[in-house]
Short mmCIF file of C-alpha atoms in Angstrom, two decimals:
data_model
loop_
_atom_site.label_atom_id
_atom_site.label_comp_id
_atom_site.label_asym_id
_atom_site.label_seq_id
_atom_site.Cartn_x
_atom_site.Cartn_y
_atom_site.Cartn_z
CA MET A 15 162.01 122.03 141.01
CA ILE A 16 164.71 124.45 139.91
CA VAL A 17 166.92 125.41 142.65
CA ASP A 18 167.76 129.39 142.65
CA PRO A 19 171.20 129.58 144.25
CA ILE A 20 171.01 133.33 144.31
CA LYS A 21 167.72 133.04 146.71
CA GLU A 22 169.34 130.32 148.73
CA GLY A 23 172.33 132.51 149.39
CA LEU A 24 170.49 135.52 150.39
CA ALA A 25 168.49 133.55 152.61
CA ARG A 26 171.70 132.22 154.43
CA GLY A 27 173.04 135.72 154.93
CA TRP A 28 175.04 136.82 151.85
CA GLN A 29 175.96 140.49 152.17
CA HIS A 30 174.05 142.24 149.45
CA ILE A 31 172.88 145.70 148.99
CA ASP A 32 170.60 147.08 146.49
CA GLY A 33 171.53 150.64 145.72
CA ALA A 34 167.83 151.21 144.73
CA ALA A 35 166.61 150.64 148.35
CA LEU A 36 169.32 152.94 150.19
CA ASP A 37 167.57 155.93 151.65
CA ALA A 38 170.83 157.57 153.06
CA PRO A 39 174.41 157.85 151.64
CA LEU A 40 176.64 154.91 152.67
CA GLU A 41 180.38 154.57 153.31
CA LEU A 42 182.13 151.15 153.08
CA GLU A 43 185.92 150.15 153.60
CA ALA A 44 187.64 147.17 151.93
CA ASP A 45 190.92 145.63 150.99
CA VAL A 46 189.62 145.55 147.34
CA VAL A 47 186.65 147.12 145.59
CA ILE A 48 185.75 145.61 142.38
CA VAL A 49 183.91 147.69 139.60
CA GLY A 50 181.74 145.27 137.62
CA THR A 51 180.90 141.65 137.93
CA GLY A 52 181.42 140.23 134.73
CA ALA A 53 184.01 137.82 133.34
CA GLY A 54 186.72 139.89 134.70
CA GLY A 55 185.15 141.09 137.99
CA GLY A 56 183.55 137.88 138.77
CA THR A 57 186.97 135.88 138.40
CA ALA A 58 188.82 138.41 140.33
CA ALA A 59 186.10 138.35 143.21
CA GLU A 60 186.50 134.68 143.82
CA ILE A 61 190.21 134.73 143.78
CA LEU A 62 190.89 137.61 146.15
CA THR A 63 188.08 136.48 148.51
CA GLN A 64 189.54 133.03 148.92
CA ALA A 65 193.20 134.83 149.60
CA GLY A 66 191.41 136.30 152.60
CA LEU A 67 191.00 139.63 151.37
CA LYS A 68 187.93 141.81 152.21
CA VAL A 69 186.12 142.60 149.03
CA VAL A 70 183.46 144.74 147.82
CA MET A 71 181.68 144.12 144.38
CA LEU A 72 179.83 146.93 142.62
CA GLU A 73 177.49 146.47 139.63
CA ALA A 74 175.39 149.25 137.89
CA GLY A 75 172.74 146.60 137.07
CA PRO A 76 170.12 144.66 139.16
CA LEU A 77 170.54 141.47 141.09
CA ARG A 78 168.71 138.98 138.84
CA SER A 79 168.74 135.09 138.90
CA SER A 80 166.55 132.09 137.47
CA SER A 81 163.66 132.98 139.30
CA HIS A 82 163.58 136.23 136.90
CA PHE A 83 164.47 134.82 133.75
CA VAL A 84 161.23 134.23 131.83
CA MET A 85 162.48 133.69 128.26
CA GLU A 86 160.84 136.62 126.62
CA GLU A 87 162.79 139.09 124.79
CA ARG A 88 160.66 142.05 126.02
CA VAL A 89 161.60 141.45 129.66
CA ALA A 90 165.18 140.17 129.09
CA TYR A 91 166.49 142.96 127.09
CA PRO A 92 165.51 146.06 129.22
CA ASP A 93 166.29 144.10 132.49
CA LEU A 94 169.70 142.56 131.51
CA TYR A 95 171.30 144.70 128.60
CA GLN A 96 172.81 148.07 128.32
CA GLN A 97 170.32 150.36 126.72
CA SER A 98 167.69 147.44 126.47
CA ALA A 99 169.96 145.85 123.93
CA ALA A 100 169.62 148.80 121.48
CA MET A 101 173.00 150.23 122.15
CA LYS A 102 174.67 151.79 119.02
CA THR A 103 177.93 153.64 118.08
CA ARG A 104 177.46 157.75 117.89
CA ASP A 105 176.54 157.51 114.29
CA GLY A 106 174.24 154.51 114.83
CA ALA A 107 176.05 152.29 112.15
CA ILE A 108 176.98 149.53 114.44
CA GLY A 109 174.41 147.89 117.16
CA MET A 110 176.19 146.75 120.37
CA LEU A 111 175.01 144.30 122.93
CA GLN A 112 176.55 144.31 126.28
CA GLY A 113 175.12 142.93 129.59
CA ARG A 114 173.90 145.01 132.68
CA SER A 115 173.25 142.99 135.57
CA VAL A 116 175.15 140.97 138.00
CA GLY A 117 177.38 138.67 136.09
CA GLY A 118 177.63 141.03 133.38
CA SER A 119 177.70 139.89 129.79
CA THR A 120 178.49 136.19 131.31
CA THR A 121 174.68 136.00 132.35
CA VAL A 122 173.57 136.66 128.86
CA ASN A 123 176.13 135.33 126.40
CA TRP A 124 175.90 132.36 124.22
CA THR A 125 178.34 130.24 126.12
CA THR A 126 181.05 130.01 123.39
CA SER A 127 184.49 129.58 125.10
CA ILE A 128 187.61 129.77 123.01
CA ARG A 129 191.28 130.10 124.06
CA THR A 130 193.18 133.26 122.90
CA PRO A 131 194.54 132.35 119.45
CA VAL A 132 198.43 131.99 119.39
CA ASN A 133 198.54 134.38 116.56
CA THR A 134 196.82 136.97 118.62
CA LEU A 135 199.41 136.67 121.38
CA ASN A 136 202.24 136.50 119.04
CA HIS A 137 201.20 139.87 117.79
CA TRP A 138 200.69 141.42 121.16
CA ALA A 139 204.32 140.32 122.19
CA GLN A 140 205.92 141.86 118.95
CA HIS A 141 203.79 144.95 118.42
CA HIS A 142 202.52 146.06 121.94
CA GLU A 143 205.21 145.04 124.29
CA ILE A 144 203.37 142.48 126.37
CA ALA A 145 205.28 140.00 128.36
CA GLY A 146 204.38 136.75 129.97
CA LEU A 147 201.05 136.19 128.03
CA SER A 148 202.04 133.40 125.57
CA ARG A 149 200.07 130.28 125.24
CA ALA A 150 202.35 128.19 127.13
CA GLU A 151 202.12 130.55 130.14
CA LEU A 152 198.57 131.21 129.74
CA ASP A 153 197.22 127.46 129.07
CA PRO A 154 197.42 126.40 132.81
CA TRP A 155 195.19 129.35 133.47
CA PHE A 156 192.76 128.33 130.69
CA GLU A 157 192.80 124.85 132.03
CA ARG A 158 192.07 126.02 135.52
CA ALA A 159 189.16 128.31 134.06
CA GLU A 160 187.75 125.22 132.16
CA GLN A 161 187.70 122.89 135.19
CA ARG A 162 185.90 125.61 137.32
CA LEU A 163 183.36 126.47 134.83
CA ASN A 164 182.82 123.27 133.31
CA ILE A 165 184.04 124.29 129.79
CA HIS A 166 184.09 121.15 127.30
CA PRO A 167 183.19 120.72 123.77
CA TRP A 168 179.49 120.55 123.22
CA PRO A 169 178.67 116.72 122.97
CA VAL A 170 175.17 117.11 121.51
CA PRO A 171 174.71 116.97 117.57
CA PRO A 172 174.38 120.81 116.60
CA ASN A 173 170.95 122.30 116.14
CA ARG A 174 169.84 122.75 112.52
CA ASN A 175 171.05 126.45 112.51
CA ASN A 176 174.59 125.37 113.51
CA ASP A 177 174.60 122.36 111.29
CA VAL A 178 174.11 124.73 108.26
CA LEU A 179 177.36 126.25 108.81
CA ALA A 180 179.00 122.76 109.46
CA LYS A 181 177.49 121.21 106.30
CA GLY A 182 178.38 124.00 104.40
CA CYS A 183 182.05 123.92 105.51
CA GLU A 184 182.15 120.19 104.90
CA ALA A 185 180.88 120.65 101.20
CA LEU A 186 183.25 123.41 100.43
CA GLY A 187 186.26 121.57 102.39
CA TRP A 188 186.54 124.58 104.82
CA GLU A 189 187.88 124.02 108.48
CA TYR A 190 185.29 124.06 111.25
CA THR A 191 185.34 123.21 115.03
CA VAL A 192 182.85 122.06 117.58
CA ILE A 193 182.69 124.71 120.07
CA ARG A 194 183.62 124.24 123.84
CA ARG A 195 180.91 125.60 126.10
CA ASN A 196 180.54 126.61 129.81
CA VAL A 197 177.55 124.67 130.83
CA LYS A 198 176.64 122.00 133.26
CA GLY A 199 173.31 120.02 132.61
CA CYS A 200 172.40 122.27 129.89
CA ALA A 201 168.67 121.15 128.45
CA ASN A 202 169.56 122.62 125.07
CA LEU A 203 166.90 125.28 125.12
CA GLY A 204 168.33 128.06 122.86
CA TYR A 205 167.51 130.93 125.03
CA CYS A 206 171.07 131.73 126.58
CA GLY A 207 170.85 135.32 125.64
CA MET A 208 167.85 135.85 128.15
CA GLY A 209 169.47 134.33 131.23
CA CYS A 210 169.58 130.60 131.99
CA PRO A 211 166.34 129.62 133.74
CA ILE A 212 168.03 126.15 135.13
CA ASN A 213 171.40 127.66 135.91
CA ALA A 214 173.08 125.32 133.69
CA LYS A 215 175.27 128.23 132.13
CA GLN A 216 178.14 128.37 134.46
CA SER A 217 178.26 132.20 134.22
CA MET A 218 179.76 134.30 136.99
CA LEU A 219 176.19 134.70 138.36
CA VAL A 220 176.00 131.21 139.59
CA SER A 221 179.80 130.36 139.99
CA THR A 222 182.53 132.71 141.19
CA ILE A 223 180.13 135.38 142.62
CA PRO A 224 178.21 132.87 144.99
CA ALA A 225 181.76 131.72 145.90
CA ALA A 226 182.95 135.23 146.83
CA LEU A 227 179.68 136.16 148.54
CA ASP A 228 179.93 132.75 150.79
CA GLY A 229 183.64 133.81 151.47
CA GLY A 230 182.51 136.95 153.09
CA ALA A 231 182.46 139.54 150.14
CA THR A 232 179.92 142.24 149.94
CA LEU A 233 177.89 142.93 146.79
CA LEU A 234 176.20 146.28 145.79
CA SER A 235 173.65 146.19 142.91
CA ARG A 236 172.38 149.16 141.07
CA THR A 237 175.43 151.09 142.21
CA GLU A 238 177.42 152.74 139.43
CA ALA A 239 181.10 153.63 140.03
CA TRP A 240 181.37 157.22 139.11
CA LYS A 241 184.59 158.93 140.26
CA LEU A 242 188.05 157.91 141.64
CA VAL A 243 189.38 160.15 144.10
CA GLN A 244 193.16 160.54 143.93
CA GLN A 245 196.00 161.83 146.01
CA GLY A 246 199.56 161.78 144.34
CA ASP A 247 200.03 158.36 142.97
CA GLN A 248 197.27 156.75 145.07
CA VAL A 249 193.62 156.30 144.61
CA THR A 250 192.05 157.08 147.98
CA ALA A 251 188.16 156.65 147.37
CA LEU A 252 185.59 155.52 144.96
CA GLU A 253 182.49 157.68 144.72
CA CYS A 254 179.32 156.09 143.22
CA ARG A 255 175.85 156.87 142.17
CA THR A 256 172.69 154.61 142.81
CA ARG A 257 170.19 153.74 140.35
CA ASP A 258 166.38 153.14 140.81
CA PRO A 259 164.45 150.13 139.51
CA ASN A 260 164.11 151.72 136.19
CA HIS A 261 167.84 152.26 135.96
CA GLN A 262 167.55 156.09 136.48
CA ARG A 263 170.38 157.67 138.48
CA ARG A 264 169.41 158.66 142.06
CA GLU A 265 170.85 161.40 144.37
CA VAL A 266 171.94 158.89 147.10
CA THR A 267 175.67 158.16 146.96
CA VAL A 268 177.96 155.27 148.19
CA THR A 269 181.71 155.78 148.97
CA VAL A 270 184.07 152.96 149.19
CA ARG A 271 187.58 153.38 150.27
CA ALA A 272 189.83 150.50 149.73
CA ARG A 273 193.74 149.46 149.55
CA HIS A 274 193.31 148.52 145.97
CA TYR A 275 190.90 149.42 143.44
CA LEU A 276 190.05 147.01 140.51
CA LEU A 277 188.20 148.14 137.31
CA CYS A 278 186.17 145.30 135.65
CA GLY A 279 183.40 147.35 134.22
CA GLY A 280 183.99 146.58 130.55
CA ALA A 281 185.45 148.20 127.58
CA LEU A 282 182.98 151.25 127.56
CA HIS A 283 182.61 151.81 131.33
CA SER A 284 186.29 151.22 132.55
CA PRO A 285 187.57 154.05 130.36
CA ALA A 286 184.73 156.14 131.02
CA LEU A 287 185.39 156.06 134.56
CA LEU A 288 188.97 156.87 134.28
CA LEU A 289 188.08 159.86 131.92
CA ARG A 290 185.57 161.11 134.31
CA SER A 291 187.95 160.81 137.19
CA GLU A 292 190.61 162.72 135.11
CA VAL A 293 193.24 160.14 136.18
CA PRO A 294 196.75 160.66 134.74
CA ASN A 295 196.67 160.10 131.21
CA PRO A 296 200.09 161.34 129.83
CA TYR A 297 199.76 159.65 126.50
CA GLY A 298 196.04 160.28 125.64
CA LEU A 299 195.52 156.39 125.59
CA VAL A 300 192.31 156.06 127.49
CA GLY A 301 189.54 155.24 125.36
CA GLN A 302 191.58 154.93 122.42
CA ARG A 303 191.70 151.64 120.03
CA THR A 304 188.42 150.43 121.13
CA PHE A 305 187.51 147.23 119.03
CA LEU A 306 184.32 145.49 118.24
CA HIS A 307 184.68 142.42 116.08
CA PRO A 308 182.11 144.31 113.94
CA SER A 309 180.00 141.48 112.82
CA LEU A 310 177.94 140.97 109.51
CA LEU A 311 174.69 138.69 109.06
CA SER A 312 173.63 136.41 106.10
CA VAL A 313 170.16 135.00 106.49
CA ALA A 314 169.26 132.04 104.44
CA ASP A 315 165.78 130.47 103.72
CA PHE A 316 165.42 126.71 103.74
CA GLU A 317 162.74 124.24 102.71
CA ALA A 318 162.56 122.34 105.91
CA PRO A 319 162.38 124.08 109.17
CA VAL A 320 165.53 125.32 110.80
CA SER A 321 164.00 126.72 114.31
CA ALA A 322 167.00 128.85 114.92
CA HIS A 323 165.83 129.81 118.11
CA ALA A 324 165.99 126.38 119.62
CA GLY A 325 168.98 124.30 120.85
CA ALA A 326 172.47 125.53 121.76
CA PRO A 327 172.79 129.08 120.28
CA GLN A 328 176.48 128.34 119.05
CA SER A 329 178.13 124.83 118.65
CA VAL A 330 180.13 125.34 115.46
CA TYR A 331 182.74 127.96 114.25
CA SER A 332 184.81 128.17 111.31
CA ASP A 333 188.34 129.81 111.19
CA GLN A 334 188.71 129.41 107.39
CA PHE A 335 189.08 132.98 106.93
CA VAL A 336 190.47 134.55 110.16
CA TRP A 337 194.03 134.93 109.08
CA PRO A 338 194.20 135.90 105.44
CA GLU A 339 197.36 136.74 103.57
CA SER A 340 195.97 140.13 103.02
CA GLY A 341 193.09 142.39 104.26
CA LEU A 342 191.16 142.04 107.49
CA GLY A 343 190.13 138.42 108.53
CA PHE A 344 186.96 137.03 109.80
CA LYS A 345 185.51 134.38 111.81
CA LEU A 346 182.25 132.38 110.97
CA GLU A 347 179.60 131.45 113.51
CA VAL A 348 175.79 131.39 113.69
CA ALA A 349 173.50 133.79 115.56
CA PRO A 350 170.34 132.35 117.37
CA LEU A 351 167.17 133.88 115.79
CA HIS A 352 164.52 134.97 118.20
CA PRO A 353 161.53 137.13 116.90
CA VAL A 354 162.72 140.52 118.33
CA LEU A 355 166.31 140.07 117.66
CA THR A 356 165.45 139.14 114.08
CA ALA A 357 162.94 141.58 113.47
CA THR A 358 165.17 144.68 114.71
CA LYS A 359 168.39 143.56 112.86
CA VAL A 360 166.71 142.75 109.54
CA PRO A 361 166.00 145.68 107.63
CA GLY A 362 162.74 146.36 105.56
CA PHE A 363 159.10 147.58 106.09
CA GLY A 364 155.58 146.47 105.58
CA ALA A 365 154.74 143.56 103.43
CA THR A 366 158.62 142.82 102.54
CA HIS A 367 159.48 142.58 106.41
CA ALA A 368 156.13 140.55 107.10
CA ASP A 369 157.15 138.09 104.51
CA LEU A 370 160.45 137.44 106.00
CA MET A 371 158.85 137.18 109.41
CA ALA A 372 156.43 134.56 108.03
CA ARG A 373 159.46 132.33 107.22
CA PHE A 374 160.92 132.86 110.70
CA ASN A 375 161.16 129.15 111.52
CA HIS A 376 162.71 128.53 108.23
CA VAL A 377 165.60 130.98 108.20
CA GLN A 378 168.99 130.59 109.31
CA GLY A 379 171.45 133.00 110.41
CA THR A 380 175.35 133.03 109.85
CA ILE A 381 177.58 135.71 111.04
CA ALA A 382 181.08 136.84 110.42
CA LEU A 383 183.13 138.62 113.10
CA VAL A 384 185.76 140.85 111.49
CA ARG A 385 189.03 140.72 113.28
CA ASP A 386 190.08 144.27 113.89
CA GLY A 387 193.17 146.11 115.40
CA PHE A 388 195.92 144.28 113.76
CA SER A 389 197.07 146.74 111.04
CA GLU A 390 197.43 150.44 110.38
CA GLU A 391 194.31 150.41 108.40
CA SER A 392 192.28 149.02 111.32
CA GLN A 393 192.81 151.03 114.47
CA GLY A 394 189.29 150.56 116.02
CA GLY A 395 187.14 153.29 117.54
CA VAL A 396 187.58 156.25 120.17
CA MET A 397 185.37 156.18 123.33
CA THR A 398 184.59 159.66 124.86
CA LEU A 399 182.02 161.09 127.22
CA ASP A 400 178.91 162.75 126.18
CA ASN A 401 177.60 165.50 128.27
CA GLN A 402 175.99 163.36 130.86
CA GLY A 403 179.42 161.65 131.64
CA ASP A 404 178.30 158.53 129.84
CA PRO A 405 180.49 156.74 127.20
CA VAL A 406 179.86 157.04 123.44
CA LEU A 407 181.92 155.48 120.76
CA ASP A 408 182.98 156.55 117.42
CA TYR A 409 183.75 153.69 115.30
CA PRO A 410 184.65 154.75 111.69
CA LEU A 411 183.88 151.89 109.07
CA ASN A 412 186.47 152.43 106.55
CA GLU A 413 187.53 150.96 103.10
CA ALA A 414 189.41 148.07 104.78
CA PHE A 415 186.31 146.86 106.88
CA TRP A 416 184.04 147.23 103.78
CA ASP A 417 186.50 145.10 101.68
CA ALA A 418 186.40 142.36 104.68
CA ALA A 419 182.52 142.84 104.96
CA ARG A 420 182.07 141.91 101.08
CA ARG A 421 184.48 138.97 101.19
CA ALA A 422 182.53 137.75 104.55
CA HIS A 423 179.16 138.35 102.70
CA LEU A 424 180.46 136.12 99.80
CA ALA A 425 181.85 133.42 102.12
CA MET A 426 178.55 133.22 104.34
CA ALA A 427 176.35 133.15 101.22
CA GLU A 428 178.64 130.37 99.53
CA ALA A 429 178.33 128.02 102.77
CA GLN A 430 174.68 128.52 102.96
CA PHE A 431 174.08 127.56 99.32
CA ALA A 432 176.43 124.68 99.78
CA ALA A 433 174.25 123.79 102.69
CA GLY A 434 171.21 123.63 100.60
CA ALA A 435 169.70 126.95 100.93
CA LYS A 436 166.83 128.00 98.66
CA ARG A 437 167.73 131.65 98.63
CA VAL A 438 169.93 133.69 100.94
CA LEU A 439 169.64 137.55 101.87
CA THR A 440 172.46 139.84 102.12
CA VAL A 441 171.33 141.84 105.25
CA ASP A 442 171.40 145.33 103.68
CA ASP A 443 168.73 148.12 103.29
CA GLU A 444 168.29 146.89 99.58
CA LEU A 445 167.18 143.48 100.82
CA PRO A 446 168.86 141.53 97.96
CA TRP A 447 167.68 137.96 98.07
CA TRP A 448 169.91 135.76 95.78
CA SER A 449 168.41 132.62 94.34
CA SER A 450 171.81 130.70 93.69
CA TRP A 451 175.35 130.94 94.73
CA ALA A 452 176.08 132.06 91.06
CA GLU A 453 173.67 135.03 91.44
CA ALA A 454 175.05 135.81 94.98
CA LYS A 455 178.49 135.84 93.60
CA ALA A 456 177.82 138.43 91.05
CA GLY A 457 175.27 140.41 93.08
CA ILE A 458 177.29 140.81 96.36
CA ALA A 459 180.46 141.78 94.22
CA ASN A 460 178.49 144.77 92.92
CA LEU A 461 176.34 145.50 95.94
CA ARG A 462 177.07 149.15 97.36
CA MET A 463 177.58 148.68 101.24
CA ALA A 464 177.72 151.56 103.65
CA PRO A 465 177.05 152.65 107.12
CA ARG A 466 173.39 152.44 108.11
CA LYS A 467 172.70 150.66 104.94
CA THR A 468 174.36 147.38 105.76
CA THR A 469 173.60 145.72 108.99
CA VAL A 470 176.57 145.67 111.50
CA ALA A 471 176.51 144.76 114.93
CA SER A 472 178.83 143.32 117.78
CA ALA A 473 178.49 141.46 121.03
CA HIS A 474 182.10 141.82 121.79
CA ILE A 475 183.57 145.22 122.90
CA MET A 476 187.28 145.37 123.79
CA GLY A 477 189.99 147.83 124.23
CA GLY A 478 190.34 151.53 125.50
CA CYS A 479 192.56 150.81 128.44
CA ALA A 480 195.20 148.65 126.52
CA MET A 481 198.02 146.46 128.29
CA SER A 482 201.62 147.14 127.57
CA ASP A 483 204.67 147.23 129.48
CA ASN A 484 205.71 150.41 127.65
CA PRO A 485 203.72 153.33 129.30
CA ALA A 486 203.70 154.95 125.93
CA LEU A 487 201.80 152.12 124.59
CA GLY A 488 199.51 151.11 127.30
CA VAL A 489 197.38 152.22 130.18
CA VAL A 490 198.25 149.29 132.31
CA ASN A 491 200.97 147.02 132.18
CA SER A 492 200.66 143.14 131.31
CA LEU A 493 199.51 142.44 134.96
CA GLY A 494 196.79 145.07 134.65
CA GLN A 495 198.43 147.56 136.94
CA HIS A 496 197.95 151.17 136.24
CA HIS A 497 201.17 152.72 135.09
CA GLN A 498 200.83 156.06 136.95
CA LEU A 499 198.54 155.08 139.95
CA THR A 500 199.88 152.48 142.26
CA ASN A 501 196.68 150.80 143.64
CA LEU A 502 194.61 150.76 140.51
CA SER A 503 194.23 148.04 138.21
CA VAL A 504 192.07 147.07 134.97
CA MET A 505 191.10 143.51 134.37
CA ASP A 506 188.47 143.35 131.95
CA GLY A 507 187.89 143.43 128.16
CA SER A 508 189.25 147.06 127.99
CA MET A 509 192.83 145.85 128.64
CA LEU A 510 193.12 143.96 125.41
CA PRO A 511 195.41 145.72 122.95
CA THR A 512 193.57 144.34 119.73
CA SER A 513 190.36 142.35 119.10
CA LEU A 514 190.83 138.64 119.81
CA GLY A 515 189.73 136.69 116.37
CA ALA A 516 187.74 134.77 118.98
CA ASN A 517 184.87 135.15 121.60
CA PRO A 518 186.45 136.86 124.42
CA GLN A 519 184.94 135.33 127.68
CA LEU A 520 187.57 132.58 127.95
CA THR A 521 190.52 134.94 127.15
CA LEU A 522 189.45 136.95 130.13
CA TYR A 523 188.97 134.09 132.47
CA GLY A 524 192.74 133.21 131.78
CA ILE A 525 194.26 136.55 131.89
CA VAL A 526 192.44 137.73 134.80
CA GLY A 527 192.87 134.34 136.64
CA ARG A 528 196.69 135.07 136.47
CA ASN A 529 196.66 138.56 137.15
CA ALA A 530 194.25 138.54 139.93
CA THR A 531 196.13 135.72 141.70
CA LEU A 532 199.45 137.76 141.47
CA LEU A 533 197.52 140.61 142.80
CA ALA A 534 196.40 138.63 145.80
CA GLN A 535 199.93 137.45 146.27
CA ARG A 536 200.93 141.15 146.42
CA LEU A 537 198.34 142.16 148.62
CA THR A 538 198.62 139.54 151.24
CA GLY A 539 202.45 138.95 150.97
CA ARG A 540 202.12 135.18 150.61
CA ALA A 541 201.72 132.71 147.66
#
């Protein structure tokens, strides 16, 4: 029998308020109010609560647990993802996956845990005036997070989907690495993106948030932070809106007053809150330089079954092309393929699409994550507000990106053929199936790639409230403190001044662990 830690905690008296159930306005007071319960918010909540501070956590999505995770895309996507996993950039050219429930994206991510690359941290120090975030300084915080969340190299042989990447790299002499995963008692099911039904994934949902609630924190679900009220250089209150079970906004409000306000709503929603609140923004940086790791997909058809839906979703990656001498680099990983995700990401109609889906158990998916934000030709996107006050992202796909996309598709196809693929599909509206590496090499070199024609997606949204110790370059400093408002901090993916060249969750665990600990010391006056 699977024990549900959320049900057990609620039964023993956790302070949880479902905004959908409120029938009158609510006012609360706290030492710290945390907006968002993902990698940043969950990490900070445990640290601040353990320091003896009174903490209120706000989450716009619902509180779900293993009792709700039924491993069906039709249920998981509407319940656990922003916009039912169909969110896109303004022009529709890039699909974006982001969690929306207690635990945020850590509840639905694929468990890949990678320390921030040294090259990335060095770039931040040199070009963004960020101090204190070298690997030597961060490694103790990474080690702490790895121990807390049971992060270790995946000891099980890779599933066939990941093994294709490993075998292709081996055949070509390319570098590849076994991924470290935040799991404990994992049954190798392969459905991490729909919530872990056995609580093996050590997400914030089953680790730090229960610890914070056991320590006396209060959790409000279906409660959306809407506006920061300010007076002088201080935030004096946070006004919130509640949501109903269908995620629609309600008239019932919640107001929280705190000593300190901590934004951990993610790289779209933290900047959106600052823009709605009209906080001081003297250099116009809020919402600017938003990065995605815009990713390409290559599908390969194999004679033997691949069953890319089964087994640990990601257990192998390759950094062979992350740091090229020129142009944008890209990281090679694989993507688990489930029916709805596959059917919606691969273009085509009618018989063509049906033929591909008929080969579903024989297809493998390799992805290339483009490392954006490290050069003048890669400035990322700009997040603004629509007429409802919700975030919308403009992310232009320029020639520098398409150059990287072409190189990425060539690399993916070469690896897939080297691993024994019968044919390879460059995921593009033209649906070009290549029957050999020679054909793919010639065809991809001449394929016209363009927005909304070539499939581009992202599960990593970063930036928009960038760190820098220079107020002219960043919204917050390297400790996450807002440069103009003394009792406001940002500790989530929005604080990253570029993308990472690595999956972001462990970066956030480490940096937020450090910054939240220092915040706790400032607020309590003790180490």
